[in-house]
Short mmCIF file of C-alpha atoms in Angstrom, two decimals:
data_model
loop_
_atom_site.label_atom_id
_atom_site.label_comp_id
_atom_site.label_asym_id
_atom_site.label_seq_id
_atom_site.Cartn_x
_atom_site.Cartn_y
_atom_site.Cartn_z
CA GLN X 113 8.63 -0.77 4.72
CA ILE X 114 6.33 2.05 5.79
CA ASP X 115 9.04 4.70 5.51
CA ALA X 116 10.00 3.34 2.08
CA ALA X 117 6.37 3.46 0.95
CA ALA X 118 6.05 7.03 2.22
CA ARG X 119 9.12 8.05 0.20
CA THR X 120 7.63 6.36 -2.87
CA VAL X 121 4.61 8.67 -2.82
CA GLY X 122 6.61 11.67 -1.61
CA VAL X 123 5.07 12.17 1.83
CA SER X 124 6.04 11.62 5.48
CA HIS X 125 5.22 8.60 7.64
CA ALA X 126 2.73 10.79 9.53
CA ALA X 127 1.03 11.78 6.27
CA VAL X 128 0.69 8.11 5.29
CA GLU X 129 -1.12 7.40 8.56
CA ALA X 130 -3.34 10.45 8.03
CA TRP X 131 -4.27 9.21 4.54
CA LEU X 132 -5.11 5.75 5.87
CA VAL X 133 -7.38 7.24 8.53
CA GLN X 134 -9.02 9.50 5.95
CA ILE X 135 -9.80 6.51 3.73
CA LEU X 136 -11.19 4.46 6.61
CA ASP X 137 -13.34 7.39 7.73
CA ALA X 138 -14.77 7.62 4.21
CA TRP X 139 -15.56 3.89 4.26
CA ARG X 140 -17.37 4.24 7.58
CA ARG X 141 -19.62 6.88 6.00
CA ALA X 142 -20.08 4.91 2.77
CA ASP X 143 -21.04 1.63 4.45
CA PRO X 144 -22.97 2.36 7.65
CA GLY X 145 -25.04 -0.26 9.41
CA PRO X 146 -25.38 -2.20 12.65
CA PRO X 147 -22.18 -3.56 14.22
CA MET X 148 -21.18 -7.03 13.01
CA GLN X 149 -19.10 -9.83 14.41
CA PRO X 150 -15.58 -10.15 12.92
CA TRP X 151 -16.44 -13.55 11.44
CA ASP X 152 -19.41 -11.94 9.69
CA TYR X 153 -17.44 -9.13 8.03
CA LEU X 154 -16.29 -11.13 5.01
CA TYR X 155 -19.76 -12.61 4.63
CA ALA X 156 -21.26 -9.14 4.69
CA ILE X 157 -19.03 -7.91 1.85
CA GLY X 158 -19.24 -11.24 -0.02
CA ALA X 159 -22.64 -10.96 -1.70
CA ALA X 160 -21.10 -10.46 -5.16
CA GLU X 161 -18.97 -13.56 -4.64
CA ARG X 162 -22.00 -15.66 -3.73
CA LEU X 163 -24.03 -14.31 -6.64
CA LEU X 164 -21.43 -14.73 -9.40
CA SER X 165 -19.16 -17.59 -8.30
CA PRO X 166 -21.46 -20.47 -9.40
CA GLY X 167 -20.84 -19.32 -12.99
CA ILE X 168 -17.03 -19.24 -12.60
CA PRO X 169 -15.73 -22.83 -12.48
CA ARG X 170 -12.09 -23.48 -11.65
CA THR X 171 -11.37 -24.57 -15.22
CA SER X 172 -12.44 -21.17 -16.56
CA LEU X 173 -10.15 -18.97 -14.46
CA GLN X 174 -7.15 -18.85 -16.79
CA SER X 175 -9.16 -18.49 -20.00
CA ILE X 176 -11.18 -15.57 -18.62
CA SER X 177 -8.04 -13.82 -17.41
CA GLU X 178 -6.32 -14.37 -20.76
CA ARG X 179 -9.31 -13.01 -22.67
CA PHE X 180 -9.37 -9.85 -20.55
CA TYR X 181 -5.67 -9.17 -21.05
CA ARG X 182 -5.97 -9.77 -24.81
CA ASP X 183 -8.65 -7.10 -24.83
CA LEU X 184 -6.19 -4.84 -23.00
CA GLY X 185 -3.56 -5.41 -25.69
CA ALA X 186 -1.53 -7.97 -23.71
CA ASP X 187 -1.59 -11.49 -25.17
CA LEU X 188 -0.36 -13.62 -22.26
CA GLY X 189 0.37 -16.56 -24.54
CA ARG X 190 2.56 -14.50 -26.87
CA LEU X 191 4.27 -12.95 -23.88
CA GLY X 192 5.27 -16.46 -22.83
CA VAL X 193 3.71 -16.36 -19.36
CA VAL X 194 4.04 -19.75 -17.65
CA TYR X 195 1.23 -20.80 -15.32
CA ASP X 196 1.44 -23.32 -12.48
CA LEU X 197 -2.11 -23.44 -11.10
CA GLU X 198 -2.91 -27.09 -10.40
CA PRO X 199 -2.96 -28.37 -6.80
CA ARG X 200 -0.22 -30.81 -5.75
CA PRO X 201 1.24 -32.01 -2.46
CA GLY X 202 3.82 -29.70 -0.91
CA LYS X 203 3.03 -26.77 -3.19
CA SER X 204 3.07 -23.25 -1.78
CA SER X 205 -0.36 -22.05 -0.70
CA VAL X 206 0.60 -18.43 -1.46
CA ALA X 207 -0.01 -17.07 -4.97
CA TYR X 208 2.94 -15.17 -6.45
CA THR X 209 4.59 -14.17 -9.72
CA ASP X 210 8.29 -14.00 -10.49
CA PHE X 211 10.86 -14.11 -13.26
CA LEU X 212 11.42 -17.55 -14.72
CA VAL X 213 13.89 -16.02 -17.21
CA HIS X 214 15.13 -12.42 -17.11
CA GLY X 215 14.97 -10.68 -20.47
CA ARG X 216 18.08 -9.11 -21.99
CA TRP X 217 19.42 -7.45 -25.10
CA THR X 218 21.55 -9.75 -27.26
CA GLU X 219 23.21 -8.37 -30.39
CA GLY X 220 20.58 -5.70 -30.71
CA HIS X 221 17.63 -8.07 -30.22
CA TRP X 222 15.50 -8.38 -27.10
CA GLN X 223 15.39 -11.87 -25.61
CA PRO X 224 12.03 -11.74 -23.77
CA THR X 225 11.43 -12.11 -20.09
CA ILE X 226 9.46 -15.24 -19.21
CA PRO X 227 7.19 -14.61 -16.20
CA ARG X 228 5.90 -17.47 -14.05
CA VAL X 229 2.61 -17.31 -12.14
CA LEU X 230 2.21 -19.80 -9.31
CA ALA X 231 -1.09 -20.29 -7.50
CA THR X 232 -3.22 -23.19 -6.30
CA TYR X 233 -6.91 -23.25 -7.17
CA THR X 234 -9.08 -26.03 -5.84
CA ARG X 235 -12.24 -24.14 -6.77
CA GLY X 236 -13.34 -21.28 -8.98
CA GLY X 237 -15.22 -18.16 -7.96
CA LEU X 238 -14.88 -14.42 -8.22
CA SER X 239 -12.19 -14.06 -5.56
CA SER X 240 -10.01 -16.72 -7.20
CA LEU X 241 -10.48 -15.03 -10.56
CA ASN X 242 -9.61 -11.65 -9.08
CA GLU X 243 -6.42 -13.09 -7.59
CA LEU X 244 -5.38 -14.65 -10.91
CA VAL X 245 -6.00 -11.39 -12.79
CA HIS X 246 -3.88 -9.65 -10.14
CA GLU X 247 -1.01 -12.12 -10.53
CA SER X 248 -1.26 -11.87 -14.31
CA GLY X 249 -0.93 -8.11 -13.82
CA HIS X 250 2.45 -8.77 -12.24
CA ALA X 251 3.33 -10.97 -15.22
CA VAL X 252 2.54 -8.35 -17.87
CA HIS X 253 4.42 -5.80 -15.77
CA ILE X 254 7.74 -7.63 -15.81
CA ALA X 255 7.21 -8.77 -19.41
CA ALA X 256 7.11 -5.10 -20.44
CA ILE X 257 10.53 -4.21 -18.98
CA ARG X 258 13.14 -3.31 -21.61
CA ASN X 259 16.38 -2.29 -19.97
CA ARG X 260 19.96 -3.27 -19.24
CA PRO X 261 20.37 -6.34 -16.99
CA ALA X 262 20.87 -4.37 -13.77
CA TYR X 263 17.37 -2.89 -14.13
CA VAL X 264 15.41 -5.89 -15.42
CA ASP X 265 13.90 -6.37 -12.00
CA TRP X 266 10.93 -5.44 -9.85
CA PRO X 267 10.56 -1.77 -8.92
CA GLU X 268 9.64 -0.81 -5.36
CA ASP X 269 7.11 -3.04 -3.60
CA LEU X 270 4.44 -0.34 -3.31
CA PHE X 271 4.32 0.33 -7.04
CA THR X 272 4.52 -3.39 -7.86
CA GLU X 273 1.43 -4.24 -5.81
CA ALA X 274 -0.47 -1.11 -6.82
CA PHE X 275 0.00 -1.75 -10.53
CA ALA X 276 -1.21 -5.37 -10.40
CA ALA X 277 -4.46 -4.14 -8.86
CA VAL X 278 -5.09 -1.68 -11.72
CA SER X 279 -6.48 -4.51 -13.85
CA SER X 280 -7.75 -6.79 -11.07
CA TRP X 281 -10.05 -4.10 -9.64
CA SER X 282 -11.97 -4.23 -12.91
CA THR X 283 -13.35 -7.67 -12.00
CA TYR X 284 -15.64 -5.95 -9.50
CA GLU X 285 -17.09 -3.56 -12.07
CA PRO X 286 -20.50 -4.63 -13.47
CA ARG X 287 -19.38 -3.72 -16.98
CA TRP X 288 -16.47 -6.17 -16.73
CA GLN X 289 -18.72 -8.85 -15.24
CA ARG X 290 -21.27 -8.59 -18.05
CA ARG X 291 -18.58 -8.87 -20.72
CA TYR X 292 -16.54 -11.72 -19.26
CA LEU X 293 -19.06 -13.59 -17.10
CA GLY X 294 -22.30 -12.91 -18.97
CA ARG X 295 -24.01 -11.50 -15.86
CA SER X 296 -23.29 -8.93 -13.19
CA ALA X 297 -23.94 -8.15 -9.56
CA PRO X 298 -25.62 -4.82 -8.70
CA LEU X 299 -23.19 -1.89 -8.66
CA GLY X 300 -23.41 -1.31 -4.90
CA THR X 301 -22.91 -5.01 -4.19
CA SER X 302 -19.86 -5.21 -6.45
CA LEU X 303 -18.24 -2.06 -5.11
CA ARG X 304 -18.86 -3.16 -1.53
CA ALA X 305 -17.09 -6.44 -2.28
CA LEU X 306 -14.06 -4.68 -3.75
CA TYR X 307 -13.68 -1.86 -1.27
CA GLY X 308 -14.65 -3.95 1.74
CA SER X 309 -11.60 -6.07 0.99
CA VAL X 310 -9.46 -3.00 0.27
CA MET X 311 -10.47 -1.52 3.62
CA LEU X 312 -9.12 -4.56 5.43
CA ASP X 313 -5.76 -3.91 3.74
CA VAL X 314 -5.94 -0.24 4.74
CA ALA X 315 -6.81 -1.25 8.32
CA TRP X 316 -3.88 -3.68 8.44
CA ALA X 317 -1.54 -0.97 7.13
CA LEU X 318 -2.72 1.41 9.86
CA PHE X 319 -2.38 -1.38 12.43
CA GLU X 320 1.24 -2.01 11.48
CA SER X 321 2.06 1.67 11.36
CA ARG X 322 0.81 2.20 14.90
CA LEU X 323 2.51 -0.90 16.27
CA LEU X 324 5.85 -0.14 14.63
CA GLU X 325 5.73 3.34 16.14
CA ALA X 326 4.92 1.96 19.62
CA PRO X 327 5.75 -1.76 19.66
CA THR X 328 4.96 -2.30 23.35
CA GLN X 329 1.22 -1.94 22.67
CA ASP X 330 -0.99 -5.02 22.77
CA PRO X 331 -1.73 -5.86 19.12
CA ASN X 332 -5.18 -7.23 19.88
CA THR X 333 -6.14 -3.95 21.50
CA VAL X 334 -4.80 -1.87 18.59
CA TRP X 335 -6.59 -4.03 16.01
CA THR X 336 -9.83 -4.05 18.00
CA ASP X 337 -9.83 -0.25 18.21
CA ILE X 338 -9.27 0.16 14.46
CA THR X 339 -11.88 -2.39 13.38
CA ARG X 340 -14.49 -1.15 15.86
CA ARG X 341 -14.03 2.47 14.90
CA TYR X 342 -13.75 2.15 11.12
CA LEU X 343 -15.10 -1.26 10.05
CA ASN X 344 -18.01 -1.32 12.50
CA VAL X 345 -16.91 -4.66 13.94
CA VAL X 346 -17.91 -5.80 17.42
CA PRO X 347 -14.85 -5.66 19.74
CA HIS X 348 -13.16 -8.96 20.49
CA PRO X 349 -9.83 -8.05 22.12
CA GLU X 350 -9.45 -11.66 23.29
CA LEU X 351 -9.02 -12.79 19.65
CA SER X 352 -5.91 -12.28 17.51
CA TRP X 353 -7.89 -12.22 14.28
CA TRP X 354 -5.54 -9.61 12.83
CA ALA X 355 -3.08 -12.47 12.26
CA VAL X 356 -4.85 -14.06 9.29
CA ARG X 357 -2.46 -12.33 6.82
CA VAL X 358 0.85 -14.18 6.48
CA GLN X 359 2.68 -10.93 5.64
CA LEU X 360 2.05 -9.70 9.17
CA VAL X 361 4.22 -12.54 10.43
CA ASP X 362 6.98 -12.94 7.86
CA SER X 363 7.38 -9.35 6.57
CA PRO X 364 6.45 -6.69 9.15
CA GLY X 365 5.37 -3.47 7.48
CA TYR X 366 4.62 -5.05 4.10
CA MET X 367 0.86 -4.54 4.36
CA VAL X 368 1.36 -0.83 3.68
CA ASN X 369 2.04 -1.82 0.09
CA TYR X 370 -1.57 -3.00 -0.15
CA GLY X 371 -3.16 -0.34 2.04
CA LEU X 372 -1.31 2.70 0.71
CA GLY X 373 -1.03 0.88 -2.61
CA ALA X 374 -4.82 1.12 -2.98
CA ILE X 375 -4.46 4.91 -3.12
CA VAL X 376 -1.91 4.56 -5.93
CA THR X 377 -4.10 2.02 -7.75
CA ALA X 378 -7.13 4.32 -7.71
CA ASP X 379 -4.97 7.23 -8.92
CA LEU X 380 -3.54 5.16 -11.79
CA ARG X 381 -6.99 3.92 -12.84
CA GLN X 382 -8.36 7.46 -12.82
CA ARG X 383 -5.46 8.70 -14.97
CA LEU X 384 -5.87 5.85 -17.44
CA ARG X 385 -9.57 6.62 -17.86
CA GLN X 386 -8.68 10.25 -18.53
CA VAL X 387 -6.07 9.35 -21.16
CA LEU X 388 -7.47 6.20 -22.76
CA GLY X 389 -11.18 6.24 -21.98
CA PRO X 390 -13.02 3.22 -20.50
CA ILE X 391 -10.75 0.33 -19.50
CA ASP X 392 -12.93 -2.09 -17.50
CA ALA X 393 -14.23 -4.07 -20.49
CA GLY X 394 -10.95 -3.99 -22.38
CA ASN X 395 -9.04 -1.31 -24.26
CA PRO X 396 -6.31 -2.37 -26.75
CA ARG X 397 -4.32 0.81 -26.07
CA TRP X 398 -3.93 -0.07 -22.37
CA TYR X 399 -0.84 -2.28 -22.49
CA PRO X 400 1.10 -0.49 -25.24
CA TYR X 401 0.56 2.83 -23.47
CA LEU X 402 1.52 1.54 -20.02
CA SER X 403 4.53 -0.36 -21.37
CA ARG X 404 5.87 2.80 -22.99
CA GLU X 405 5.04 5.30 -20.25
CA LEU X 406 5.34 3.33 -17.01
CA LEU X 407 6.59 -0.25 -17.14
CA ARG X 408 9.60 -0.50 -19.46
CA PHE X 409 12.03 1.03 -16.97
CA GLY X 410 12.00 -1.84 -14.48
CA SER X 411 13.92 -0.83 -11.36
CA GLU X 412 15.81 2.04 -13.01
CA ARG X 413 13.52 5.00 -12.39
CA ASP X 414 12.78 6.61 -9.04
CA THR X 415 9.18 5.56 -8.41
CA ARG X 416 8.14 8.90 -6.90
CA GLU X 417 9.25 10.78 -10.01
CA LEU X 418 7.86 8.09 -12.31
CA LEU X 419 4.42 8.39 -10.72
CA ARG X 420 4.56 12.19 -10.66
CA THR X 421 5.38 12.26 -14.37
CA PHE X 422 2.69 9.74 -15.27
CA LEU X 423 -0.03 11.39 -13.16
CA GLY X 424 1.06 14.95 -13.90
CA ARG X 425 1.07 15.66 -10.14
CA PRO X 426 1.94 13.96 -6.84
CA VAL X 427 -0.01 10.91 -5.68
CA SER X 428 -3.23 11.85 -3.90
CA PRO X 429 -5.98 9.96 -2.03
CA HIS X 430 -8.73 11.87 -3.86
CA ALA X 431 -9.34 9.20 -6.52
CA LEU X 432 -9.95 6.50 -3.91
CA LEU X 433 -12.14 8.84 -1.87
CA ALA X 434 -14.19 9.49 -5.01
CA GLN X 435 -14.71 5.74 -5.48
CA LEU X 436 -15.96 5.42 -1.91
CA GLU X 437 -18.37 8.26 -2.57
CA ARG X 438 -19.50 6.34 -5.66
CA LEU X 439 -20.18 3.36 -3.39
CA ARG X 440 -22.12 5.50 -0.94
CA ALA X 441 -24.27 6.90 -3.74
CA ALA X 442 -24.91 3.42 -5.20
CA ARG X 443 -26.00 2.03 -1.81
CA GLN X 444 -28.44 4.89 -1.30
CA ARG X 445 -30.34 4.15 -4.53
#
């Protein structure tokens, strides 16, 4: 997984690890403070969740997500996206999106893809809303594919996860919050919530990279060193708290698609702002432009070349580093 992700962005495995360390170093500078217990980390970055979640009931999650995507030029209803969000016994606890029907050309006419989003929401809140916007990002992605049957499929995992976060990251921008929730958290609070979560993904990606290179190491020790050094977490090598992500158990190496994927997400968002202007409170050019330039190919195009063409250069960590500097500046005000 890690080697495949490195090929996707056109760098070596060693360069991927160097990027992850660079990002974590920038977070350490952007969010200094006294050491905290591991069980306090999520609470510390969760102030935006606590402030905004009372105004986001469970019944509002889908309608807010749909409104945002309409403002981005993607009408989820017209695209035929099927949602399965209600709790029921025996249902998967993991949120995911997949093809319900693969689209295809028939006598010169496109028979649309029907995406299906499955998640279980027993409560509302900002994190639940962010997850649903992310899964809906997967849905609009596969709905945009127009290709022969062999290529009407997901592209590489790294790009798939990175693209879904392009829209879901907006939920932590005060401008988005004011438009779709009617109120916002302070900028520093919102950015700390977003990037505090992203940094866990980056830390997990680095953790897996180091363990896959030297699998005889004690995972608790590796995780403790990373979280102490970069997340300012009190060491607890007796606890296997790295294991809270299911991907670490059932798909070793997959977390790089979130950790390294955050670099791709920030790069894509920066490029979209340059080309289209503001996107966080909606932009009707967003989906038509992305469908034409990035999404319609499905699994046909080499992702490294696709990203290089779209960005006009190779993928770089500079956009994400700039966002962490934005967080540092906001917290100093």
